Amino acid sequence: MRRQPPWSRRGPRERRRDFPTQWDPWPPSLLEPGRRLLPPHSASWRKSLPGTSGVLCKRQHFRHTKKCCRMDIISNLVMLRELDIRRVINRNAMKCFDSSTDCFWSKSSDGTVYVPYTISSAFNDVQRSTILDAMKTFASETCVQFIPQTNEVDYVSIESDVGCYAYIGKIGGAQTVSLDVNGCVYNGVIQHELNHALGFVHEHTRSDRDLYVEIIWEYISEDEVQNFEKQDTNNLGTPYDYSSVMHYSNYAFTNVSGMATIVPIPDPTAFLTPSGRTFTSPNYPSPYPMNANYLYLIHIPSGQVSLQFSSFNIQNTPSCSGDYIKAYDGSSTSSPVLRDKTCGNMSIPALTGSSSSVLVQFVTDASVTAPGFIASYIISGPTQILLTGASGTFTSPNYPSPYPNNENYVYLIQIPSGQVSMTETLDNTPSCSGDYIKVYDGSSTSSPVLRDKTCGNMSIPALTGSSSSVLVQFVTDASVTAPGFIASYSTCK
């Protein structure tokens, strides 16, 4: 018998319904310096939000549908640094099950769902490019295409408000998708919020989720239970996706440090994250399905993608006319070919793309199958993150959860005259030979050092640069990790 929330005696009809069930955790990186972090969904946090309402229709990750309902929407999302997401493209286009509503974006006569958009001038050129890249992913893998708004009445208005949030489904007129410039302009975050705008809710709330995860109610506060309530969805026959960009992590909203709120079934050691760097063929190491066409899109904020197959065993046919893998140097099948059709049981050399995107296509026919493959990727060169504005806050990846291993992040702060104050908790090694922070007085690692390698659990005194740029380098090794850091910067007076 599954655990039930201790307040379940109230019954579902007695719970508050003035807020939606698909809230996303609020990242510390979005807080203004000195502002107190309010627990998401607490009474104080709710009072700080303006109420908005509209006719909504919930759908999940190109797969789950529900009839429209009325509720208030503002969502906030844990900041993701990159996106590793797989979608199957041989499925039907989306349909609204209730023809009396217009809560879904309509499909045109050519079978494409066109979604008009505008992008606020609050975003700089780099941020705008990141948003457009995230939109291109939808066009390369689905029947959805975002197009610049001209005279359309209904459109998505991408703005920099406080936090990351979106309405669920089409509500009519200009509907806001908020991507705070101080913490939301990352590929995974953008795609998550655009999925909401298209009508999708969270993976862990789909109707069959109890077959795949157990919700540990005892570690979820009453004010946050709505984030985990199961929805009446139509899953369209698609498999449960632990690595979905719409899935919460193991410890989302936990009220006891170190205790998971979502435990996978049957493997309690599985880790739920949309930023994993390893992917496999379906069912691996069991035989993969026949008559399938899979796309695995790897997209990182910056740098180059380097892809490696640690195991490769696919049906061998002349000229790979049956099952095969094909890799593209970009985000779509129209990008240059990085490796042409490959099959058989072999070792494949590492593949390095020329940009921040690599697309892997896996096609199978109706005959023989095989175990398939295991692949992983690394970032070739540092991941560069640009920070602009008079002031702001930034964090290590996943903060305050442990940061990833084997990373090289570069945070470039560009303001008229900068002062950076930081507090860190890093793996402590002799001479900081493992994980470390290093700060440069300029825009590159060849600039003068403002603070040399620093690690451990400490407060770092305020650092003042002599120019309009300060560069913070964060390097991690393959061993121990720690919570990381939260840092703020401001213009010198």
CSV table of C-alpha atoms in Angstrom, one decimal:
chain,number,residue,atom,x,y,z
A,1,MET,CA,0.0,0.0,0.0
A,2,ARG,CA,1.4,3.4,-1.0
A,3,ARG,CA,2.2,6.1,1.5
A,4,GLN,CA,-0.5,8.8,1.6
A,5,PRO,CA,0.0,12.4,2.7
A,6,PRO,CA,-0.8,12.9,6.4
A,7,TRP,CA,-3.4,15.5,5.5
A,8,SER,CA,-5.2,13.2,3.1
A,9,ARG,CA,-8.2,12.9,5.5
A,10,ARG,CA,-9.3,16.3,4.1
A,11,GLY,CA,-10.0,14.7,0.8
A,12,PRO,CA,-9.1,16.2,-2.6
A,13,ARG,CA,-12.1,18.4,-2.9
A,14,GLU,CA,-11.2,20.3,0.3
A,15,ARG,CA,-7.7,21.3,-0.9
A,16,ARG,CA,-7.1,24.7,-2.1
A,17,ARG,CA,-7.4,25.0,-5.9
A,18,ASP,CA,-6.4,28.6,-6.3
A,19,PHE,CA,-3.0,27.6,-7.6
A,20,PRO,CA,-2.0,25.0,-10.2
A,21,THR,CA,-0.5,21.6,-9.6
A,22,GLN,CA,2.6,22.2,-11.7
A,23,TRP,CA,4.8,24.6,-9.8
A,24,ASP,CA,8.5,24.6,-10.4
A,25,PRO,CA,11.0,25.2,-7.6
A,26,TRP,CA,12.3,28.7,-7.2
A,27,PRO,CA,16.1,28.9,-7.7
A,28,PRO,CA,18.3,30.9,-5.3
A,29,SER,CA,20.0,32.3,-8.4
A,30,LEU,CA,16.9,34.3,-9.1
A,31,LEU,CA,16.9,36.2,-5.8
A,32,GLU,CA,17.9,39.7,-5.6
A,33,PRO,CA,21.0,40.2,-3.3
A,34,GLY,CA,19.9,40.2,0.3
A,35,ARG,CA,16.4,39.1,-0.5
A,36,ARG,CA,15.1,36.2,1.7
A,37,LEU,CA,14.3,33.0,0.0
A,38,LEU,CA,10.6,32.2,0.5
A,39,PRO,CA,9.8,28.5,0.2
A,40,PRO,CA,7.7,28.0,-3.0
A,41,HIS,CA,4.0,27.7,-2.3
A,42,SER,CA,4.3,29.0,1.3
A,43,ALA,CA,1.6,31.5,2.4
A,44,SER,CA,4.1,34.4,2.3
A,45,TRP,CA,5.3,33.4,-1.1
A,46,ARG,CA,1.8,33.2,-2.5
A,47,LYS,CA,0.9,36.6,-1.1
A,48,SER,CA,3.9,38.0,-3.0
A,49,LEU,CA,2.5,36.9,-6.4
A,50,PRO,CA,-0.1,38.7,-8.5
A,51,GLY,CA,-3.1,36.7,-9.4
A,52,THR,CA,-3.8,35.9,-13.0
A,53,SER,CA,-6.4,33.6,-14.5
A,54,GLY,CA,-7.3,32.2,-17.8
A,55,VAL,CA,-8.8,29.2,-19.5
A,56,LEU,CA,-6.1,26.6,-19.6
A,57,CYS,CA,-5.6,23.2,-21.1
A,58,LYS,CA,-2.9,20.9,-19.6
A,59,ARG,CA,-0.8,18.6,-21.7
A,60,GLN,CA,2.5,16.9,-20.9
A,61,HIS,CA,5.6,16.9,-23.0
A,62,PHE,CA,4.0,16.2,-26.4
A,63,ARG,CA,2.1,13.3,-25.0
A,64,HIS,CA,-0.5,14.0,-22.3
A,65,THR,CA,-3.8,15.7,-22.6
A,66,LYS,CA,-6.5,16.9,-20.3
A,67,LYS,CA,-9.7,19.0,-20.8
A,68,CYS,CA,-9.5,22.6,-20.0
A,69,CYS,CA,-10.0,24.1,-16.6
A,70,ARG,CA,-9.7,27.5,-14.9
A,71,MET,CA,-6.9,28.3,-12.5
A,72,ASP,CA,-4.2,30.8,-11.7
A,73,ILE,CA,-0.8,30.3,-13.3
A,74,ILE,CA,2.7,31.5,-12.4
A,75,SER,CA,5.5,28.9,-12.6
A,76,ASN,CA,9.1,29.0,-11.4
A,77,LEU,CA,11.8,26.6,-12.5
A,78,VAL,CA,15.0,25.2,-11.1
A,79,MET,CA,17.8,26.5,-13.3
A,80,LEU,CA,19.1,23.9,-15.8
A,81,ARG,CA,22.4,24.4,-17.5
A,82,GLU,CA,21.9,22.2,-20.5
A,83,LEU,CA,19.4,19.9,-22.1
A,84,ASP,CA,19.7,16.2,-22.9
A,85,ILE,CA,16.3,15.1,-24.2
A,86,ARG,CA,15.1,12.4,-26.4
A,87,ARG,CA,11.9,12.4,-28.4
A,88,VAL,CA,10.3,9.9,-30.8
A,89,ILE,CA,9.1,11.7,-33.9
A,90,ASN,CA,6.9,9.1,-35.4
A,91,ARG,CA,3.7,10.0,-33.5
A,92,ASN,CA,0.6,11.9,-34.4
A,93,ALA,CA,0.2,15.6,-34.1
A,94,MET,CA,-1.5,17.0,-31.0
A,95,LYS,CA,-5.2,17.4,-30.9
A,96,CYS,CA,-7.6,19.1,-28.5
A,97,PHE,CA,-10.0,16.5,-27.2
A,98,ASP,CA,-12.7,19.0,-26.4
A,99,SER,CA,-13.6,20.7,-29.7
A,100,SER,CA,-15.6,23.4,-27.9
A,101,THR,CA,-12.4,24.9,-26.6
A,102,ASP,CA,-9.5,26.7,-28.2
A,103,CYS,CA,-7.0,26.0,-25.5
A,104,PHE,CA,-4.6,24.3,-27.9
A,105,TRP,CA,-2.6,26.0,-30.7
A,106,SER,CA,-4.3,25.1,-33.9
A,107,LYS,CA,-2.8,22.9,-36.6
A,108,SER,CA,-2.5,24.4,-40.1
A,109,SER,CA,-3.5,22.8,-43.4
A,110,ASP,CA,0.1,21.6,-43.9
A,111,GLY,CA,0.1,19.7,-40.6
A,112,THR,CA,2.3,22.2,-38.7
A,113,VAL,CA,1.4,23.9,-35.5
A,114,TYR,CA,2.6,27.5,-35.9
A,115,VAL,CA,3.0,29.5,-32.7
A,116,PRO,CA,3.7,33.2,-33.2
A,117,TYR,CA,6.1,34.9,-30.7
A,118,THR,CA,7.7,38.2,-29.7
A,119,ILE,CA,10.9,38.6,-27.7
A,120,SER,CA,11.4,41.5,-25.4
A,121,SER,CA,14.2,44.0,-26.0
A,122,ALA,CA,15.3,43.3,-22.4
A,123,PHE,CA,17.3,40.3,-23.8
A,124,ASN,CA,20.7,41.0,-25.2
A,125,ASP,CA,21.9,39.4,-28.5
A,126,VAL,CA,23.4,36.3,-26.8
A,127,GLN,CA,20.3,35.7,-24.8
A,128,ARG,CA,18.1,36.2,-27.8
A,129,SER,CA,20.1,33.7,-29.8
A,130,THR,CA,19.8,31.1,-26.9
A,131,ILE,CA,16.0,31.5,-27.0
A,132,LEU,CA,15.9,31.1,-30.8
A,133,ASP,CA,18.1,28.0,-30.6
A,134,ALA,CA,15.7,26.4,-28.1
A,135,MET,CA,12.7,27.2,-30.4
A,136,LYS,CA,14.5,25.5,-33.3
A,137,THR,CA,14.6,22.3,-31.4
A,138,PHE,CA,10.8,22.1,-31.6
A,139,ALA,CA,10.8,22.6,-35.3
A,140,SER,CA,13.5,19.9,-35.9
A,141,GLU,CA,11.8,17.2,-33.8
A,142,THR,CA,8.1,18.0,-33.8
A,143,CYS,CA,5.3,19.5,-35.9
A,144,VAL,CA,5.5,22.7,-33.8
A,145,GLN,CA,7.2,25.7,-35.3
A,146,PHE,CA,7.6,29.1,-33.5
A,147,ILE,CA,7.3,32.0,-36.0
A,148,PRO,CA,7.8,35.8,-35.4
A,149,GLN,CA,4.5,37.5,-34.7
A,150,THR,CA,3.1,39.8,-37.4
A,151,ASN,CA,-0.6,40.5,-37.2
A,152,GLU,CA,-1.7,37.4,-35.2
A,153,VAL,CA,-3.9,38.1,-32.2
A,154,ASP,CA,-2.8,35.1,-30.2
A,155,TYR,CA,0.9,34.8,-29.6
A,156,VAL,CA,3.6,34.1,-27.0
A,157,SER,CA,5.3,37.1,-25.5
A,158,ILE,CA,8.7,36.2,-24.2
A,159,GLU,CA,9.6,38.7,-21.4
A,160,SER,CA,12.1,39.1,-18.5
A,161,ASP,CA,9.8,39.1,-15.5
A,162,VAL,CA,10.7,37.9,-12.0
A,163,GLY,CA,11.3,34.2,-12.3
A,164,CYS,CA,10.6,31.5,-14.9
A,165,TYR,CA,6.9,30.9,-15.6
A,166,ALA,CA,4.3,30.4,-18.3
A,167,TYR,CA,0.6,30.0,-18.8
A,168,ILE,CA,-0.5,26.4,-19.6
A,169,GLY,CA,-1.9,26.1,-23.1
A,170,LYS,CA,-3.2,28.9,-25.4
A,171,ILE,CA,-5.2,31.5,-23.4
A,172,GLY,CA,-5.8,34.1,-26.1
A,173,GLY,CA,-4.1,37.4,-26.9
A,174,ALA,CA,-0.5,38.1,-25.8
A,175,GLN,CA,0.4,35.5,-23.2
A,176,THR,CA,3.6,35.9,-21.2
A,177,VAL,CA,6.4,33.4,-21.0
A,178,SER,CA,8.8,34.8,-18.4
A,179,LEU,CA,12.5,34.1,-18.7
A,180,ASP,CA,14.3,36.2,-16.1
A,181,VAL,CA,17.6,37.4,-17.6
A,182,ASN,CA,19.3,36.8,-14.3
A,183,GLY,CA,18.7,33.0,-14.3
A,184,CYS,CA,16.2,31.6,-16.8
A,185,VAL,CA,17.9,32.0,-20.2
A,186,TYR,CA,19.2,28.4,-20.5
A,187,ASN,CA,18.1,25.9,-23.1
A,188,GLY,CA,16.4,23.5,-20.7
A,189,VAL,CA,14.6,26.2,-18.9
A,190,ILE,CA,13.4,27.8,-22.1
A,191,GLN,CA,12.1,24.5,-23.5
A,192,HIS,CA,10.4,23.7,-20.2
A,193,GLU,CA,8.5,27.0,-20.2
A,194,LEU,CA,7.6,26.8,-23.9
A,195,ASN,CA,6.3,23.2,-23.2
A,196,HIS,CA,4.0,24.7,-20.6
A,197,ALA,CA,2.8,27.4,-23.1
A,198,LEU,CA,2.1,24.6,-25.6
A,199,GLY,CA,-0.1,22.9,-23.0
A,200,PHE,CA,2.1,20.4,-21.2
A,201,VAL,CA,2.3,19.6,-17.5
A,202,HIS,CA,5.0,17.7,-15.6
A,203,GLU,CA,6.1,14.1,-16.3
A,204,HIS,CA,5.9,12.9,-12.7
A,205,THR,CA,2.2,13.9,-12.6
A,206,ARG,CA,1.0,11.8,-15.5
A,207,SER,CA,-1.8,9.4,-14.9
A,208,ASP,CA,0.3,6.2,-14.9
A,209,ARG,CA,3.2,7.6,-12.8
A,210,ASP,CA,2.5,5.2,-9.9
A,211,LEU,CA,3.9,2.4,-12.1
A,212,TYR,CA,7.2,4.2,-12.4
A,213,VAL,CA,7.8,6.4,-9.3
A,214,GLU,CA,6.7,6.5,-5.7
A,215,ILE,CA,5.9,9.9,-4.2
A,216,ILE,CA,7.2,10.0,-0.6
A,217,TRP,CA,4.4,12.2,0.9
A,218,GLU,CA,5.9,12.3,4.4
A,219,TYR,CA,8.8,14.6,3.1
A,220,ILE,CA,6.4,16.9,1.3
A,221,SER,CA,4.9,19.9,3.2
A,222,GLU,CA,1.1,20.4,2.9
A,223,ASP,CA,1.6,23.7,1.0
A,224,GLU,CA,3.6,21.9,-1.7
A,225,VAL,CA,1.5,18.7,-2.2
A,226,GLN,CA,-0.1,20.2,-5.3
A,227,ASN,CA,3.3,19.9,-7.1
A,228,PHE,CA,2.9,16.1,-6.9
A,229,GLU,CA,-0.8,15.6,-7.5
A,230,LYS,CA,-1.5,13.1,-10.2
A,231,GLN,CA,-3.3,14.4,-13.3
A,232,ASP,CA,-5.9,12.7,-15.5
A,233,THR,CA,-3.8,12.6,-18.6
A,234,ASN,CA,-3.9,10.7,-21.9
A,235,ASN,CA,-0.4,9.4,-22.3
A,236,LEU,CA,-0.8,8.5,-26.0
A,237,GLY,CA,1.1,5.2,-25.5
A,238,THR,CA,4.5,6.9,-24.9
A,239,PRO,CA,6.9,5.5,-22.3
A,240,TYR,CA,7.5,7.2,-19.0
A,241,ASP,CA,10.5,9.4,-19.4
A,242,TYR,CA,12.7,9.8,-16.2
A,243,SER,CA,15.0,12.1,-18.1
A,244,SER,CA,12.3,14.4,-19.4
A,245,VAL,CA,12.9,18.1,-19.2
A,246,MET,CA,9.4,18.2,-17.5
A,247,HIS,CA,10.4,15.8,-14.7
A,248,TYR,CA,11.2,17.0,-11.2
A,249,SER,CA,14.4,15.7,-9.5
A,250,ASN,CA,14.5,13.2,-6.7
A,251,TYR,CA,14.7,15.8,-4.0
A,252,ALA,CA,12.3,18.5,-5.3
A,253,PHE,CA,10.5,20.3,-2.5
A,254,THR,CA,11.8,18.0,0.2
A,255,ASN,CA,11.2,19.3,3.8
A,256,VAL,CA,14.0,17.0,5.2
A,257,SER,CA,17.5,17.5,3.8
A,258,GLY,CA,18.8,14.5,2.0
A,259,MET,CA,15.4,12.7,1.9
A,260,ALA,CA,13.9,12.1,-1.6
A,261,THR,CA,10.4,13.0,-2.5
A,262,ILE,CA,10.4,11.0,-5.8
A,263,VAL,CA,11.7,7.5,-5.8
A,264,PRO,CA,11.8,5.6,-9.1
A,265,ILE,CA,10.3,2.1,-9.4
A,266,PRO,CA,11.7,-0.5,-9.5
A,267,ASP,CA,15.2,1.0,-9.3
A,268,PRO,CA,15.4,3.2,-6.2
A,269,THR,CA,18.9,4.3,-7.1
A,270,ALA,CA,18.0,5.9,-10.4
A,271,PHE,CA,18.6,9.6,-10.5
A,272,LEU,CA,16.0,11.8,-12.1
A,273,THR,CA,17.6,14.7,-13.9
A,274,PRO,CA,17.2,16.3,-17.4
A,275,SER,CA,20.9,17.1,-17.6
A,276,GLY,CA,22.3,13.6,-17.6
A,277,ARG,CA,25.1,13.0,-20.1
A,278,THR,CA,24.6,9.4,-21.0
A,279,PHE,CA,21.8,8.0,-23.2
A,280,THR,CA,21.0,4.6,-24.6
A,281,SER,CA,18.9,2.9,-27.3
A,282,PRO,CA,15.4,2.0,-26.0
A,283,ASN,CA,15.4,-1.1,-23.7
A,284,TYR,CA,19.2,-1.4,-23.6
A,285,PRO,CA,20.8,-3.9,-23.1
A,286,SER,CA,17.6,-5.8,-24.2
A,287,PRO,CA,16.8,-5.6,-28.0
A,288,TYR,CA,15.6,-2.3,-29.2
A,289,PRO,CA,12.1,-2.0,-30.9
A,290,MET,CA,11.5,-2.4,-34.6
A,291,ASN,CA,10.2,0.2,-37.0
A,292,ALA,CA,11.2,3.2,-35.0
A,293,ASN,CA,12.9,6.5,-35.7
A,294,TYR,CA,14.5,8.2,-32.7
A,295,LEU,CA,16.2,11.6,-32.4
A,296,TYR,CA,18.6,12.4,-29.5
A,297,LEU,CA,19.3,16.1,-29.5
A,298,ILE,CA,22.3,17.3,-27.4
A,299,HIS,CA,22.4,21.0,-26.8
A,300,ILE,CA,24.6,22.9,-24.5
A,301,PRO,CA,24.7,26.7,-23.7
A,302,SER,CA,28.1,27.1,-25.4
A,303,GLY,CA,31.2,25.2,-26.4
A,304,GLN,CA,31.4,22.1,-28.6
A,305,VAL,CA,29.7,18.7,-28.1
A,306,SER,CA,32.1,15.7,-28.1
A,307,LEU,CA,30.2,12.4,-28.4
A,308,GLN,CA,31.5,8.9,-27.6
A,309,PHE,CA,29.9,5.4,-27.9
A,310,SER,CA,31.0,3.1,-25.1
A,311,SER,CA,29.0,0.2,-26.5
A,312,PHE,CA,27.7,-0.2,-30.1
A,313,ASN,CA,25.9,-3.3,-31.4
A,314,ILE,CA,23.3,-2.7,-34.1
A,315,GLN,CA,21.9,-5.0,-36.8
A,316,ASN,CA,24.6,-5.3,-39.6
A,317,THR,CA,23.3,-4.9,-43.1
A,318,PRO,CA,24.9,-4.0,-46.4
A,319,SER,CA,25.4,-0.2,-46.6
A,320,CYS,CA,23.5,0.0,-43.3
A,321,SER,CA,20.2,-0.2,-45.2
A,322,GLY,CA,18.4,-1.6,-42.2
A,323,ASP,CA,19.1,-0.3,-38.7
A,324,TYR,CA,21.6,2.5,-38.3
A,325,ILE,CA,22.9,5.5,-36.4
A,326,LYS,CA,23.5,8.8,-38.1
A,327,ALA,CA,25.0,11.9,-36.4
A,328,TYR,CA,24.5,15.5,-37.5
A,329,ASP,CA,26.7,18.6,-36.7
A,330,GLY,CA,23.8,20.7,-35.6
A,331,SER,CA,20.3,20.7,-34.3
A,332,SER,CA,18.4,19.1,-37.2
A,333,THR,CA,18.6,16.5,-39.9
A,334,SER,CA,19.3,19.2,-42.4
A,335,SER,CA,22.6,20.0,-40.6
A,336,PRO,CA,25.9,18.8,-42.0
A,337,VAL,CA,26.5,15.1,-41.4
A,338,LEU,CA,29.0,14.4,-38.6
A,339,ARG,CA,29.0,10.6,-39.2
A,340,ASP,CA,27.0,8.8,-41.9
A,341,LYS,CA,24.9,5.7,-41.4
A,342,THR,CA,26.7,3.3,-39.1
A,343,CYS,CA,25.7,-0.3,-38.1
A,344,GLY,CA,27.2,-3.5,-36.8
A,345,ASN,CA,29.2,-4.5,-33.7
A,346,MET,CA,32.1,-2.1,-33.5
A,347,SER,CA,34.0,0.7,-31.8
A,348,ILE,CA,33.2,4.2,-33.0
A,349,PRO,CA,35.8,7.0,-32.6
A,350,ALA,CA,34.8,10.1,-30.6
A,351,LEU,CA,32.8,12.6,-32.6
A,352,THR,CA,33.2,16.3,-32.0
A,353,GLY,CA,30.8,18.8,-33.5
A,354,SER,CA,31.7,22.3,-34.5
A,355,SER,CA,28.9,24.0,-32.5
A,356,SER,CA,26.9,23.6,-29.3
A,357,SER,CA,24.4,21.1,-30.8
A,358,VAL,CA,24.7,17.5,-32.1
A,359,LEU,CA,21.7,15.5,-33.3
A,360,VAL,CA,21.9,11.6,-33.3
A,361,GLN,CA,19.3,9.7,-35.3
A,362,PHE,CA,18.6,6.0,-34.6
A,363,VAL,CA,16.5,4.2,-37.2
A,364,THR,CA,15.3,0.6,-37.1
A,365,ASP,CA,13.5,-1.6,-39.6
A,366,ALA,CA,11.0,-4.5,-39.4
A,367,SER,CA,13.5,-7.3,-39.2
A,368,VAL,CA,16.4,-8.2,-36.8
A,369,THR,CA,17.1,-6.3,-33.6
A,370,ALA,CA,20.2,-6.1,-31.4
A,371,PRO,CA,21.2,-4.8,-27.9
A,372,GLY,CA,21.8,-1.3,-29.3
A,373,PHE,CA,24.2,1.3,-27.8
A,374,ILE,CA,25.4,3.4,-24.9
A,375,ALA,CA,26.6,6.9,-25.7
A,376,SER,CA,27.8,9.8,-23.6
A,377,TYR,CA,28.9,13.3,-24.3
A,378,ILE,CA,31.2,15.9,-22.8
A,379,ILE,CA,31.6,19.6,-23.5
A,380,SER,CA,34.7,20.4,-25.5
A,381,GLY,CA,36.0,23.7,-24.0
A,382,PRO,CA,34.5,25.7,-21.2
A,383,THR,CA,30.8,26.4,-20.9
A,384,GLN,CA,30.5,30.1,-21.2
A,385,ILE,CA,27.8,32.1,-19.4
A,386,LEU,CA,27.4,35.8,-20.0
A,387,LEU,CA,26.1,38.0,-17.2
A,388,THR,CA,25.2,41.7,-17.9
A,389,GLY,CA,23.3,44.4,-16.1
A,390,ALA,CA,24.1,46.7,-13.2
A,391,SER,CA,23.8,43.9,-10.7
A,392,GLY,CA,22.9,40.2,-10.5
A,393,THR,CA,23.3,36.8,-8.9
A,394,PHE,CA,24.7,33.6,-10.2
A,395,THR,CA,25.4,30.1,-8.8
A,396,SER,CA,27.2,26.9,-9.5
A,397,PRO,CA,25.2,24.3,-11.5
A,398,ASN,CA,22.4,22.6,-9.4
A,399,TYR,CA,23.0,24.8,-6.4
A,400,PRO,CA,22.5,24.1,-3.5
A,401,SER,CA,22.6,20.4,-4.6
A,402,PRO,CA,26.0,19.1,-5.5
A,403,TYR,CA,27.5,20.4,-8.7
A,404,PRO,CA,28.6,18.0,-11.5
A,405,ASN,CA,32.0,16.4,-11.9
A,406,ASN,CA,34.4,17.1,-14.8
A,407,GLU,CA,33.1,20.6,-15.6
A,408,ASN,CA,34.7,23.8,-16.7
A,409,TYR,CA,32.4,26.9,-16.4
A,410,VAL,CA,33.3,30.4,-17.3
A,411,TYR,CA,31.1,33.3,-16.0
A,412,LEU,CA,31.8,36.5,-17.8
A,413,ILE,CA,30.5,39.6,-16.0
A,414,GLN,CA,30.3,42.7,-18.2
A,415,ILE,CA,29.2,46.0,-16.5
A,416,PRO,CA,30.6,49.5,-16.5
A,417,SER,CA,32.7,48.8,-13.4
A,418,GLY,CA,32.3,45.6,-11.4
A,419,GLN,CA,32.5,44.4,-7.8
A,420,VAL,CA,32.0,40.7,-7.2
A,421,SER,CA,31.2,39.2,-3.7
A,422,MET,CA,31.1,35.5,-3.3
A,423,THR,CA,30.4,32.7,-0.7
A,424,GLU,CA,31.5,29.2,-1.7
A,425,THR,CA,31.5,25.6,-0.5
A,426,LEU,CA,33.8,23.5,-2.7
A,427,ASP,CA,35.6,20.2,-2.4
A,428,ASN,CA,38.7,21.0,-0.3
A,429,THR,CA,42.0,19.6,-1.8
A,430,PRO,CA,45.6,20.5,-1.2
A,431,SER,CA,46.6,23.6,-3.3
A,432,CYS,CA,43.0,23.4,-4.7
A,433,SER,CA,44.1,20.7,-7.2
A,434,GLY,CA,40.6,19.4,-7.5
A,435,ASP,CA,37.6,21.7,-7.7
A,436,TYR,CA,38.3,25.4,-7.6
A,437,ILE,CA,37.2,29.0,-8.3
A,438,LYS,CA,39.6,31.4,-10.1
A,439,VAL,CA,38.8,35.1,-10.8
A,440,TYR,CA,40.3,37.2,-13.5
A,441,ASP,CA,40.4,41.0,-13.9
A,442,GLY,CA,39.3,41.1,-17.4
A,443,SER,CA,37.3,39.1,-20.1
A,444,SER,CA,39.5,36.1,-20.5
A,445,THR,CA,41.7,33.6,-18.7
A,446,SER,CA,44.8,35.5,-20.0
A,447,SER,CA,43.7,38.6,-18.0
A,448,PRO,CA,45.5,39.4,-14.7
A,449,VAL,CA,44.4,37.1,-11.8
A,450,LEU,CA,42.1,38.9,-9.4
A,451,ARG,CA,41.9,35.9,-7.0
A,452,ASP,CA,43.9,32.6,-7.5
A,453,LYS,CA,42.5,29.1,-7.1
A,454,THR,CA,40.2,28.9,-4.1
A,455,CYS,CA,38.4,25.9,-2.6
A,456,GLY,CA,36.9,24.7,0.6
A,457,ASN,CA,34.1,26.1,2.8
A,458,MET,CA,34.6,29.8,3.3
A,459,SER,CA,33.5,33.4,2.6
A,460,ILE,CA,35.4,35.3,-0.1
A,461,PRO,CA,36.0,39.0,0.5
A,462,ALA,CA,34.6,41.4,-2.1
A,463,LEU,CA,36.6,41.5,-5.3
A,464,THR,CA,36.8,44.7,-7.3
A,465,GLY,CA,37.9,44.6,-10.9
A,466,SER,CA,39.8,47.5,-12.7
A,467,SER,CA,37.9,47.3,-15.9
A,468,SER,CA,34.3,46.7,-17.2
A,469,SER,CA,34.8,42.9,-17.2
A,470,VAL,CA,35.4,40.2,-14.6
A,471,LEU,CA,35.7,36.5,-15.5
A,472,VAL,CA,35.0,33.8,-12.9
A,473,GLN,CA,36.2,30.3,-13.8
A,474,PHE,CA,34.7,27.3,-12.0
A,475,VAL,CA,36.5,23.9,-12.6
A,476,THR,CA,35.6,20.5,-11.1
A,477,ASP,CA,37.4,17.2,-11.2
A,478,ALA,CA,36.1,13.6,-11.3
A,479,SER,CA,35.9,12.9,-7.6
A,480,VAL,CA,34.1,14.6,-4.7
A,481,THR,CA,31.5,17.3,-5.2
A,482,ALA,CA,29.9,19.8,-2.8
A,483,PRO,CA,27.0,22.3,-2.8
A,484,GLY,CA,29.1,24.9,-4.7
A,485,PHE,CA,28.6,28.7,-4.5
A,486,ILE,CA,26.2,31.6,-4.8
A,487,ALA,CA,27.7,34.9,-5.9
A,488,SER,CA,26.5,38.4,-6.6
A,489,TYR,CA,27.9,41.3,-8.5
A,490,SER,CA,27.2,45.0,-8.7
A,491,THR,CA,28.4,48.2,-10.2
A,492,CYS,CA,31.0,50.1,-8.2
A,493,LYS,CA,30.0,53.6,-7.1
